[in-house]
Each structure stands twice: as structure tokens, then as C-alpha cells.
Amino acid sequence: MHVVPPALDRLINDFAKLPGIGQKTAARLALYILRRPESEAKNLAQDLLHLHASIHLCRQCFTFSESDPCGICANTSRNTRLLCVVEEPGDQLVIEKTGAFNGLYHILHGVLAPMDGIGPDELKVRELLARVRSGTVEEVLIATSSTVPGEATASYLVDQLKKTGVATSRLACGIPMGMDIKYADEHTLAHAIRARQHIIEQV
Amino acid sequence: MHVVPPALDRLINDFAKLPGIGQKTAARLALYILRRPESEAKNLAQDLLHLHASIHLCRQCFTFSESDPCGICANTSRNTRLLCVVEEPGDQLVIEKTGAFNGLYHILHGVLAPMDGIGPDELKVRELLARVRSGTVEEVLIATSSTVPGEATASYLVDQLKKTGVATSRLACGIPMGMDIKYADEHTLAHAIRARQHIIEQV
């Protein structure tokens, strides 16, 4: 005997497969949708059905886009000499939101993970090197995460990019803005001390 | 110019409308679904489309169910003398999972919230009183939340149920099992002291 109706149970299990959603949250979401008007569930279903059909990879930077090339690659006001390499399209969204970057992007679609069989050929590395060799890029900002696989991927890319003669850079690491140093982890703090930036007094 | 493709943006906004899902989590979920095979998105969409069509309220206890009466109301091995009143079907699921309750349920579908215009007529209160009057119920366990509106609803129900002559009870309040009392909030601790249970030594 089911206490959870099968149609509800199926939706709970669907939600529980999503990252960061446990069984309890999945049940809460499914029950919420059941309490709301049916039109909202239909809306969400339609948007899910259209998702893959509408969105493809930009052939230049490999981000998710409805147009090809994508809006950023097609935007002539962007700085084509600066290329930012990120792991995932989500990382690109976060960087775009800062408004601090006006160059182009290159999406790797992952990080090197030899244990999982993910080498350079599984990422968009060959495409990155070809793009740097053929194009106008003068600096590659490698914005992979500051994690072990992210750093390993960055090191590998620096090695490969050296051969092309392009300049490479990494995002600065240190204490998050506005954070009390009491709460900074010791690795970050140690790095922030070693990478301290000298203050140049303005006259 | 959109950096987020509209089809992806629509799905992110759908997810962000769900309770406890902010814009960042919504973006993470939508990007995850986009990276997974299209069949998984279609599956989730189908389950959403079937949800409201398959599930109705049980006419006896008002829980969500595909059958009417629901599986619990129809189960002849349940104790029909004990009735547990809960706010939402989700609360019933949690209680069922404990395996500690073998009676029947009554779902209120909310709590009293006069400021939001939710009075007894907006909840399944009349149905509860009719059910208690006409049936075999000897005890009503009022399992509304231990919040201000939950307690207010419980008080109101106790008053109303008094007239029917049925026995009423509330879930016990106190220190959560396994919790260090250092971490208990002071209201709970004060209640746990006042409601202390005397130990009866077993001979």
C-alpha cells in the first residue's frame, strides 16, 4: 500500500535526482506544485520540453545559446584580445553578472578528471588552442575553480598555452571582500599573506 | 542583449518561484538539466503534466490520493478510533514514515490565519467535526505545528471538539532526541522542564 500517490512519488523522485535536492526538499517542492494551480505545473513542463530543442552550443565559445554564434561572440563591442576560460556556462553567467569583464569566453565543459576518464580530449581544449593560434587573443584568463581539479586543469592549460606564446593569467585568490579575517580558512589566509599586495600611495 | 538564452532563462525563473529555491539554485538546476540527456527533461515534464490530473483529495480525510477513499482510509487494519489532525499532506507523510501511528488522518489544508482571511471555513474544520460526530473516533491527536498559528489552530480545535465529547491530545514537546541540551532553545528547554516526565523504575 502506498501512502504517497504514485504520480506524486514519481515527481518527488524526479526532483530528488537534481543536484542539492534531497528527498525532503523534493517532497516539499512536489507538494507545493500540487497545491498550486495546474497551469503552473503545465508551464514548467512546457519550459522543460522546449529547453533542449531551443538551446545549442555556440560554435566559437561553446556556451549554451539559442543563436550561433552566441550573443557575446557576436557582440562587436567586446574586447577580442582577452579570452576568459571557464569550466561551465554557469561560471560564465556569474562572471557576466559582475560587469567586470568585457572580453570573450571559452567554455571547457568540465575539468580534467583522469580517474573519471576525463582528459583534454573530453574538454574543449583542442578548440581553445586552435582559437588562440588563429585569432586575435593576446591574454587568456584561466578562471577555473580554485579546487584541486580546477587548479590541475589550469596548470595543464598554462603548459599548453605557453607553446602558442599568448599571455596567461589566473583569478586572484585571497580573503573575500567584506569578510572578517577571523572566519577565513587558513589556506586562504596563508595565500593572502604570501600574495599580499603592496599599497601604492596616491600623491 | 541576453547573456542567458531565453529558453534557459524561462526555466530558471520557473524554478526560482518554488519555495526555498533562489535565483542561484534555480540557475544551477536548469543548467544541470540542460547538461543531462533531453529524455530526463521530458520525463520530468511528463510527470508534471500528469500530477494534477492523477491526484485528488480523499473525500474522507482530504489527503492527496489517486484513489478515493485513499489507501489509508481504505485500509481495514488501521485503528479507526484514533484520528490525527495535520496541517498538510506533507505532515502526514512525515508521521507515516515514523511507523509510530496506526490511526487515520484528517488534513486541514492550512492553519487559521485571520490576517490572511483564513478562518475555520477555509480549512476542513466543519468536515472534521462532522466526521468525529458521525464516526467511531475516540481520540483526536492534534498534530499541528508547534508554531504560533499551529498552536492557535490547535486551541480552536480543542474548543470545538470539546462539544463532541471526544478526547483530544497534542504531540509532546521537548528536547529533540539525541540533542545536547546546550543547543536547545530556551523556550523548548523551559517547556521540557515544566513537562518533565517522572521515571518509573522497572522492578
Tab-separated table of C-alpha atoms in Angstrom:
chain	number	residue	atom	x	y	z
A	1	MET	CA	0.000	0.000	0.000
A	2	HIS	CA	1.291	3.410	-0.970
A	3	VAL	CA	0.914	6.315	1.385
A	4	VAL	CA	2.379	8.542	-1.342
A	5	PRO	CA	0.238	8.505	-4.529
A	6	PRO	CA	2.378	7.105	-7.390
A	7	ALA	CA	2.034	10.251	-9.560
A	8	LEU	CA	3.328	12.352	-6.671
A	9	ASP	CA	6.013	9.803	-5.834
A	10	ARG	CA	7.345	9.888	-9.401
A	11	LEU	CA	7.684	13.671	-9.308
A	12	ILE	CA	9.388	13.540	-5.898
A	13	ASN	CA	11.899	11.032	-7.292
A	14	ASP	CA	12.499	13.214	-10.367
A	15	PHE	CA	13.276	16.218	-8.178
A	16	ALA	CA	15.462	14.162	-5.839
A	17	LYS	CA	17.742	13.347	-8.803
A	18	LEU	CA	18.630	17.046	-9.196
A	19	PRO	CA	21.842	18.259	-7.553
A	20	GLY	CA	21.463	19.508	-3.982
A	21	ILE	CA	17.838	18.321	-3.708
A	22	GLY	CA	17.284	15.616	-1.085
A	23	GLN	CA	14.151	13.516	-0.571
A	24	LYS	CA	12.662	16.009	1.914
A	25	THR	CA	13.149	19.051	-0.313
A	26	ALA	CA	11.893	17.046	-3.304
A	27	ALA	CA	8.696	16.168	-1.410
A	28	ARG	CA	8.241	19.799	-0.368
A	29	LEU	CA	8.616	21.011	-3.970
A	30	ALA	CA	6.253	18.382	-5.392
A	31	LEU	CA	3.594	19.078	-2.745
A	32	TYR	CA	3.935	22.808	-3.406
A	33	ILE	CA	3.359	22.280	-7.125
A	34	LEU	CA	0.346	20.080	-6.338
A	35	ARG	CA	-1.199	22.809	-4.172
A	36	ARG	CA	-0.664	25.485	-6.854
A	37	PRO	CA	-2.919	25.791	-9.937
A	38	GLU	CA	-2.424	23.123	-12.594
A	39	SER	CA	-1.443	25.857	-15.108
A	40	GLU	CA	1.828	26.464	-13.240
A	41	ALA	CA	2.821	22.788	-13.480
A	42	LYS	CA	1.973	22.849	-17.193
A	43	ASN	CA	4.062	25.983	-17.661
A	44	LEU	CA	7.091	24.390	-16.030
A	45	ALA	CA	6.562	21.234	-18.097
A	46	GLN	CA	6.429	23.243	-21.341
A	47	ASP	CA	9.606	25.123	-20.491
A	48	LEU	CA	11.342	21.802	-19.762
A	49	LEU	CA	10.165	20.382	-23.084
A	50	HIS	CA	11.478	23.410	-25.028
A	51	LEU	CA	14.807	23.607	-23.241
A	52	HIS	CA	16.986	21.177	-25.199
A	53	ALA	CA	15.256	21.909	-28.502
A	54	SER	CA	15.958	25.654	-28.253
A	55	ILE	CA	19.477	25.687	-26.869
A	56	HIS	CA	22.687	24.641	-28.615
A	57	LEU	CA	26.396	25.247	-28.155
A	58	CYS	CA	27.937	28.356	-29.704
A	59	ARG	CA	30.458	27.030	-32.235
A	60	GLN	CA	33.096	29.560	-31.170
A	61	CYS	CA	32.966	29.666	-27.340
A	62	PHE	CA	30.781	26.564	-26.667
A	63	THR	CA	28.389	28.310	-24.304
A	64	PHE	CA	24.680	27.435	-24.291
A	65	SER	CA	22.889	29.751	-26.696
A	66	GLU	CA	19.819	29.980	-28.910
A	67	SER	CA	21.856	31.736	-31.610
A	68	ASP	CA	25.139	30.666	-33.221
A	69	PRO	CA	27.460	32.469	-32.688
A	70	CYS	CA	26.132	33.443	-29.271
A	71	GLY	CA	25.246	36.993	-28.286
A	72	ILE	CA	28.615	37.622	-26.638
A	73	CYS	CA	30.717	36.235	-29.519
A	74	ALA	CA	28.590	38.250	-31.982
A	75	ASN	CA	28.874	41.479	-29.960
A	76	THR	CA	31.401	43.694	-31.757
A	77	SER	CA	31.911	45.920	-28.714
A	78	ARG	CA	33.574	43.112	-26.709
A	79	ASN	CA	37.346	43.008	-26.362
A	80	THR	CA	38.519	40.180	-28.653
A	81	ARG	CA	42.075	40.313	-27.312
A	82	LEU	CA	41.038	38.950	-23.894
A	83	LEU	CA	39.686	35.409	-23.510
A	84	CYS	CA	38.289	34.003	-20.263
A	85	VAL	CA	38.333	30.198	-19.900
A	86	VAL	CA	35.672	28.770	-17.566
A	87	GLU	CA	34.552	25.272	-16.624
A	88	GLU	CA	30.816	25.606	-17.242
A	89	PRO	CA	28.268	28.024	-18.754
A	90	GLY	CA	27.116	28.740	-15.181
A	91	ASP	CA	30.567	30.178	-14.379
A	92	GLN	CA	30.244	32.479	-17.378
A	93	LEU	CA	26.880	33.768	-16.094
A	94	VAL	CA	28.431	34.596	-12.718
A	95	ILE	CA	31.326	36.489	-14.335
A	96	GLU	CA	28.985	38.373	-16.706
A	97	LYS	CA	26.900	39.481	-13.717
A	98	THR	CA	29.915	41.208	-12.153
A	99	GLY	CA	30.154	43.510	-15.176
A	100	ALA	CA	33.933	43.476	-14.628
A	101	PHE	CA	34.825	41.539	-17.771
A	102	ASN	CA	34.397	42.722	-21.339
A	103	GLY	CA	36.361	40.048	-23.238
A	104	LEU	CA	35.167	36.814	-24.828
A	105	TYR	CA	34.746	33.386	-23.241
A	106	HIS	CA	35.719	29.798	-23.866
A	107	ILE	CA	33.747	27.090	-22.074
A	108	LEU	CA	35.679	23.882	-21.296
A	109	HIS	CA	32.578	21.888	-20.270
A	110	GLY	CA	34.312	20.302	-17.310
A	111	VAL	CA	37.695	19.890	-15.635
A	112	LEU	CA	40.400	17.280	-16.046
A	113	ALA	CA	39.481	14.196	-14.011
A	114	PRO	CA	41.735	11.304	-15.076
A	115	MET	CA	40.084	8.953	-12.526
A	116	ASP	CA	36.743	9.505	-14.286
A	117	GLY	CA	38.326	9.181	-17.736
A	118	ILE	CA	38.056	12.904	-18.469
A	119	GLY	CA	41.209	14.035	-20.281
A	120	PRO	CA	41.863	17.071	-22.525
A	121	ASP	CA	40.033	15.370	-25.429
A	122	GLU	CA	36.792	15.273	-23.397
A	123	LEU	CA	37.030	19.047	-22.808
A	124	LYS	CA	37.111	21.860	-25.386
A	125	VAL	CA	40.919	22.144	-25.072
A	126	ARG	CA	41.868	21.458	-28.686
A	127	GLU	CA	39.301	24.063	-29.737
A	128	LEU	CA	40.803	26.555	-27.252
A	129	LEU	CA	44.337	26.101	-28.621
A	130	ALA	CA	43.131	26.373	-32.239
A	131	ARG	CA	41.181	29.523	-31.330
A	132	VAL	CA	44.210	31.125	-29.658
A	133	ARG	CA	46.502	30.200	-32.575
A	134	SER	CA	44.193	31.512	-35.301
A	135	GLY	CA	42.733	34.550	-33.599
A	136	THR	CA	43.357	37.918	-32.085
A	137	VAL	CA	43.707	36.728	-28.468
A	138	GLU	CA	46.558	38.323	-26.504
A	139	GLU	CA	45.712	37.142	-22.964
A	140	VAL	CA	43.916	34.051	-21.667
A	141	LEU	CA	42.422	34.493	-18.180
A	142	ILE	CA	42.022	30.955	-16.822
A	143	ALA	CA	39.008	31.211	-14.490
A	144	THR	CA	38.685	27.557	-13.488
A	145	SER	CA	37.729	26.989	-9.841
A	146	SER	CA	40.224	27.222	-7.030
A	147	THR	CA	39.766	23.495	-6.317
A	148	VAL	CA	42.245	20.655	-6.833
A	149	PRO	CA	40.806	19.611	-10.245
A	150	GLY	CA	40.313	23.280	-11.201
A	151	GLU	CA	43.954	24.106	-10.384
A	152	ALA	CA	45.216	20.969	-12.181
A	153	THR	CA	43.245	21.947	-15.264
A	154	ALA	CA	44.635	25.493	-15.060
A	155	SER	CA	48.221	24.174	-14.816
A	156	TYR	CA	47.673	21.939	-17.821
A	157	LEU	CA	46.237	24.832	-19.850
A	158	VAL	CA	49.121	27.157	-18.881
A	159	ASP	CA	51.562	24.481	-20.160
A	160	GLN	CA	49.698	24.047	-23.423
A	161	LEU	CA	49.149	27.774	-23.980
A	162	LYS	CA	52.874	28.525	-23.396
A	163	LYS	CA	53.580	26.987	-26.809
A	164	THR	CA	51.272	29.486	-28.506
A	165	GLY	CA	53.093	32.477	-26.992
A	166	VAL	CA	49.878	34.002	-25.571
A	167	ALA	CA	49.938	35.634	-22.096
A	168	THR	CA	48.058	33.699	-19.377
A	169	SER	CA	46.542	34.812	-16.075
A	170	ARG	CA	44.504	33.392	-13.157
A	171	LEU	CA	41.813	34.983	-10.992
A	172	ALA	CA	43.308	36.498	-7.817
A	173	CYS	CA	42.878	34.382	-4.665
A	174	GLY	CA	42.536	35.886	-1.190
A	175	ILE	CA	40.166	36.987	1.548
A	176	PRO	CA	36.600	37.511	0.250
A	177	MET	CA	35.596	41.190	0.252
A	178	GLY	CA	33.870	42.196	3.493
A	179	MET	CA	34.895	39.030	5.323
A	180	ASP	CA	36.194	39.208	8.866
A	181	ILE	CA	39.613	37.501	8.709
A	182	LYS	CA	38.649	35.507	11.825
A	183	TYR	CA	36.363	33.467	9.549
A	184	ALA	CA	38.795	32.976	6.650
A	185	ASP	CA	40.121	29.433	6.287
A	186	GLU	CA	43.845	29.076	6.980
A	187	HIS	CA	44.807	28.101	3.412
A	188	THR	CA	43.135	31.202	2.001
A	189	LEU	CA	44.681	33.365	4.710
A	190	ALA	CA	48.166	31.888	4.116
A	191	HIS	CA	47.762	32.534	0.405
A	192	ALA	CA	46.534	36.084	1.062
A	193	ILE	CA	49.665	36.767	3.154
A	194	ARG	CA	52.057	35.368	0.535
A	195	ALA	CA	50.228	37.169	-2.286
A	196	ARG	CA	49.910	40.441	-0.333
A	197	GLN	CA	49.561	43.496	-2.500
A	198	HIS	CA	51.728	46.495	-1.706
A	199	ILE	CA	49.867	49.728	-1.294
A	200	ILE	CA	50.940	52.429	-3.641
A	201	GLU	CA	50.147	55.775	-2.070
A	202	GLN	CA	48.426	58.179	-4.349
A	203	VAL	CA	50.016	61.611	-4.378
B	1	MET	CA	21.396	41.541	-25.431
B	2	HIS	CA	20.785	38.401	-23.412
B	3	VAL	CA	23.684	36.512	-21.905
B	4	VAL	CA	21.191	33.872	-20.696
B	5	PRO	CA	19.329	32.241	-23.618
B	6	PRO	CA	15.576	32.972	-23.214
B	7	ALA	CA	14.576	29.260	-23.056
B	8	LEU	CA	17.045	28.731	-20.208
B	9	ASP	CA	16.015	31.978	-18.533
B	10	ARG	CA	12.341	30.925	-18.529
B	11	LEU	CA	13.189	27.632	-16.792
B	12	ILE	CA	15.406	29.418	-14.247
B	13	ASN	CA	12.511	31.767	-13.443
B	14	ASP	CA	10.095	28.817	-13.107
B	15	PHE	CA	12.394	27.108	-10.621
B	16	ALA	CA	13.002	30.344	-8.703
B	17	LYS	CA	9.247	30.529	-7.987
B	18	LEU	CA	9.415	27.286	-5.981
B	19	PRO	CA	9.754	27.583	-2.195
B	20	GLY	CA	13.328	27.668	-0.892
B	21	ILE	CA	14.819	27.963	-4.402
B	22	GLY	CA	16.665	31.223	-5.031
B	23	GLN	CA	17.960	32.540	-8.357
B	24	LYS	CA	21.361	30.861	-7.916
B	25	THR	CA	19.952	27.421	-7.115
B	26	ALA	CA	17.408	27.812	-9.920
B	27	ALA	CA	20.220	28.538	-12.387
B	28	ARG	CA	22.199	25.536	-11.119
B	29	LEU	CA	19.186	23.213	-11.528
B	30	ALA	CA	18.323	24.499	-15.018
B	31	LEU	CA	21.940	24.201	-16.210
B	32	TYR	CA	22.131	20.700	-14.759
B	33	ILE	CA	19.015	19.663	-16.674
B	34	LEU	CA	20.448	21.207	-19.836
B	35	ARG	CA	23.659	19.185	-19.469
B	36	ARG	CA	21.747	15.915	-18.905
B	37	PRO	CA	20.123	13.962	-21.775
B	38	GLU	CA	16.929	15.503	-23.186
B	39	SER	CA	14.995	12.361	-22.146
B	40	GLU	CA	15.361	13.306	-18.471
B	41	ALA	CA	13.850	16.757	-19.037
B	42	LYS	CA	10.995	15.117	-20.969
B	43	ASN	CA	10.456	12.647	-18.154
B	44	LEU	CA	10.185	15.397	-15.563
B	45	ALA	CA	7.846	17.358	-17.861
B	46	GLN	CA	5.571	14.315	-18.292
B	47	ASP	CA	5.409	13.709	-14.551
B	48	LEU	CA	4.490	17.373	-14.027
B	49	LEU	CA	1.760	17.144	-16.659
B	50	HIS	CA	0.242	14.029	-15.045
B	51	LEU	CA	0.405	15.318	-11.481
B	52	HIS	CA	-2.827	17.303	-11.125
B	53	ALA	CA	-4.775	15.004	-13.447
B	54	SER	CA	-3.946	11.897	-11.365
B	55	ILE	CA	-4.250	13.219	-7.847
B	56	HIS	CA	-7.405	14.264	-5.995
B	57	LEU	CA	-8.445	14.761	-2.407
B	58	CYS	CA	-9.685	11.728	-0.461
B	59	ARG	CA	-13.306	12.582	0.411
B	60	GLN	CA	-12.888	11.278	3.978
B	61	CYS	CA	-9.502	12.589	5.167
B	62	PHE	CA	-8.738	15.133	2.373
B	63	THR	CA	-5.226	13.891	1.711
B	64	PHE	CA	-3.811	13.820	-1.836
B	65	SER	CA	-4.569	10.424	-3.353
B	66	GLU	CA	-5.086	8.684	-6.685
B	67	SER	CA	-7.879	6.563	-5.164
B	68	ASP	CA	-10.952	7.688	-3.217
B	69	PRO	CA	-11.056	6.808	-0.378
B	70	CYS	CA	-7.254	6.923	-0.065
B	71	GLY	CA	-5.143	3.869	0.763
B	72	ILE	CA	-5.023	4.687	4.475
B	73	CYS	CA	-8.778	5.336	4.857
B	74	ALA	CA	-9.479	2.117	2.909
B	75	ASN	CA	-7.039	0.044	4.980
B	76	THR	CA	-9.153	-2.056	7.372
B	77	SER	CA	-6.182	-2.814	9.635
B	78	ARG	CA	-5.867	0.845	10.720
B	79	ASN	CA	-7.233	1.936	14.107
B	80	THR	CA	-10.428	3.907	13.331
B	81	ARG	CA	-10.777	5.078	16.938
B	82	LEU	CA	-7.701	7.337	16.686
B	83	LEU	CA	-7.656	10.365	14.368
B	84	CYS	CA	-4.598	12.520	13.728
B	85	VAL	CA	-5.249	16.089	12.510
B	86	VAL	CA	-2.430	17.642	10.463
B	87	GLU	CA	-1.975	20.884	8.543
B	88	GLU	CA	-0.808	19.498	5.209
B	89	PRO	CA	-0.428	16.177	3.352
B	90	GLY	CA	3.356	16.601	3.791
B	91	ASP	CA	2.911	16.382	7.567
B	92	GLN	CA	1.016	13.128	7.135
B	93	LEU	CA	3.915	11.687	5.084
B	94	VAL	CA	6.373	12.543	7.855
B	95	ILE	CA	4.193	10.907	10.531
B	96	GLU	CA	3.629	7.797	8.371
B	97	LYS	CA	7.390	7.436	7.936
B	98	THR	CA	7.865	7.131	11.700
B	99	GLY	CA	5.698	3.974	11.732
B	100	ALA	CA	4.544	5.094	15.217
B	101	PHE	CA	0.952	5.875	14.242
B	102	ASN	CA	-1.672	3.391	13.094
B	103	GLY	CA	-4.832	5.527	13.219
B	104	LEU	CA	-6.487	7.580	10.493
B	105	TYR	CA	-5.783	11.168	9.427
B	106	HIS	CA	-7.643	14.383	8.778
B	107	ILE	CA	-5.911	17.039	6.679
B	108	LEU	CA	-6.868	20.647	7.475
B	109	HIS	CA	-5.125	22.145	4.400
B	110	GLY	CA	-3.722	25.053	6.339
B	111	VAL	CA	-3.844	26.800	9.688
B	112	LEU	CA	-6.015	29.621	10.989
B	113	ALA	CA	-4.622	32.952	9.767
B	114	PRO	CA	-7.223	35.663	10.326
B	115	MET	CA	-4.903	38.346	8.901
B	116	ASP	CA	-4.823	36.434	5.595
B	117	GLY	CA	-8.580	35.804	5.706
B	118	ILE	CA	-8.177	32.111	6.563
B	119	GLY	CA	-10.816	31.139	9.110
B	120	PRO	CA	-12.309	27.742	10.022
B	121	ASP	CA	-14.437	27.747	6.847
B	122	GLU	CA	-11.311	27.865	4.671
B	123	LEU	CA	-9.960	24.740	6.421
B	124	LYS	CA	-11.534	21.281	6.638
B	125	VAL	CA	-12.846	22.009	10.152
B	126	ARG	CA	-16.559	21.501	9.531
B	127	GLU	CA	-15.711	18.168	7.877
B	128	LEU	CA	-13.600	17.192	10.913
B	129	LEU	CA	-16.415	17.908	13.364
B	130	ALA	CA	-18.946	16.026	11.208
B	131	ARG	CA	-16.557	13.084	10.945
B	132	VAL	CA	-15.995	12.967	14.719
B	133	ARG	CA	-19.743	13.237	15.405
B	134	SER	CA	-20.776	10.529	12.979
B	135	GLY	CA	-17.943	8.079	13.345
B	136	THR	CA	-16.048	5.756	15.609
B	137	VAL	CA	-13.372	8.252	16.688
B	138	GLU	CA	-12.489	8.192	20.410
B	139	GLU	CA	-9.368	10.365	20.420
B	140	VAL	CA	-8.248	13.224	18.188
B	141	LEU	CA	-4.473	13.792	18.189
B	142	ILE	CA	-3.994	17.395	17.029
B	143	ALA	CA	-0.629	17.348	15.271
B	144	THR	CA	-0.492	20.934	14.022
B	145	SER	CA	2.930	22.593	14.202
B	146	SER	CA	4.329	23.976	17.406
B	147	THR	CA	4.228	27.494	15.911
B	148	VAL	CA	2.000	30.430	16.877
B	149	PRO	CA	-0.600	29.771	14.118
B	150	GLY	CA	-0.298	25.998	14.690
B	151	GLU	CA	-0.966	26.398	18.417
B	152	ALA	CA	-3.834	28.834	17.792
B	153	THR	CA	-5.422	26.356	15.389
B	154	ALA	CA	-4.972	23.559	17.937
B	155	SER	CA	-6.658	25.654	20.682
B	156	TYR	CA	-9.560	26.423	18.402
B	157	LEU	CA	-9.977	22.739	17.503
B	158	VAL	CA	-9.799	21.655	21.161
B	159	ASP	CA	-12.635	24.132	21.922
B	160	GLN	CA	-14.758	22.913	19.054
B	161	LEU	CA	-14.080	19.225	19.721
B	162	LYS	CA	-14.977	19.609	23.406
B	163	LYS	CA	-18.627	19.881	22.367
B	164	THR	CA	-18.495	16.461	20.701
B	165	GLY	CA	-17.221	14.740	23.862
B	166	VAL	CA	-14.220	13.197	22.066
B	167	ALA	CA	-10.825	13.020	23.843
B	168	THR	CA	-8.139	15.343	22.430
B	169	SER	CA	-4.346	15.220	22.608
B	170	ARG	CA	-1.278	17.125	21.284
B	171	LEU	CA	2.142	15.886	20.231
B	172	ALA	CA	4.628	16.021	23.132
B	173	CYS	CA	7.024	18.986	23.072
B	174	GLY	CA	10.545	18.844	24.490
B	175	ILE	CA	14.220	18.336	23.754
B	176	PRO	CA	14.766	16.570	20.402
B	177	MET	CA	16.120	13.033	20.839
B	178	GLY	CA	19.918	12.929	20.751
B	179	MET	CA	20.271	16.701	21.144
B	180	ASP	CA	22.821	18.167	23.512
B	181	ILE	CA	20.777	20.425	25.828
B	182	LYS	CA	23.391	23.150	25.318
B	183	TYR	CA	21.925	23.599	21.851
B	184	ALA	CA	18.228	23.518	22.816
B	185	ASP	CA	16.467	26.879	22.584
B	186	GLU	CA	15.344	28.310	25.920
B	187	HIS	CA	11.595	28.071	25.224
B	188	THR	CA	11.867	24.370	24.422
B	189	LEU	CA	14.081	23.775	27.440
B	190	ALA	CA	11.698	25.677	29.749
B	191	HIS	CA	8.811	23.620	28.398
B	192	ALA	CA	10.791	20.393	28.804
B	193	ILE	CA	11.433	21.256	32.467
B	194	ARG	CA	7.775	22.085	33.182
B	195	ALA	CA	6.584	18.984	31.285
B	196	ARG	CA	9.248	16.714	32.846
B	197	GLN	CA	8.285	13.052	32.905
B	198	HIS	CA	8.812	11.161	36.123
B	199	ILE	CA	10.824	7.994	35.803
B	200	ILE	CA	9.014	4.889	36.880
B	201	GLU	CA	11.593	2.327	37.901
B	202	GLN	CA	11.046	-1.080	36.468
B	203	VAL	CA	11.240	-3.861	39.081
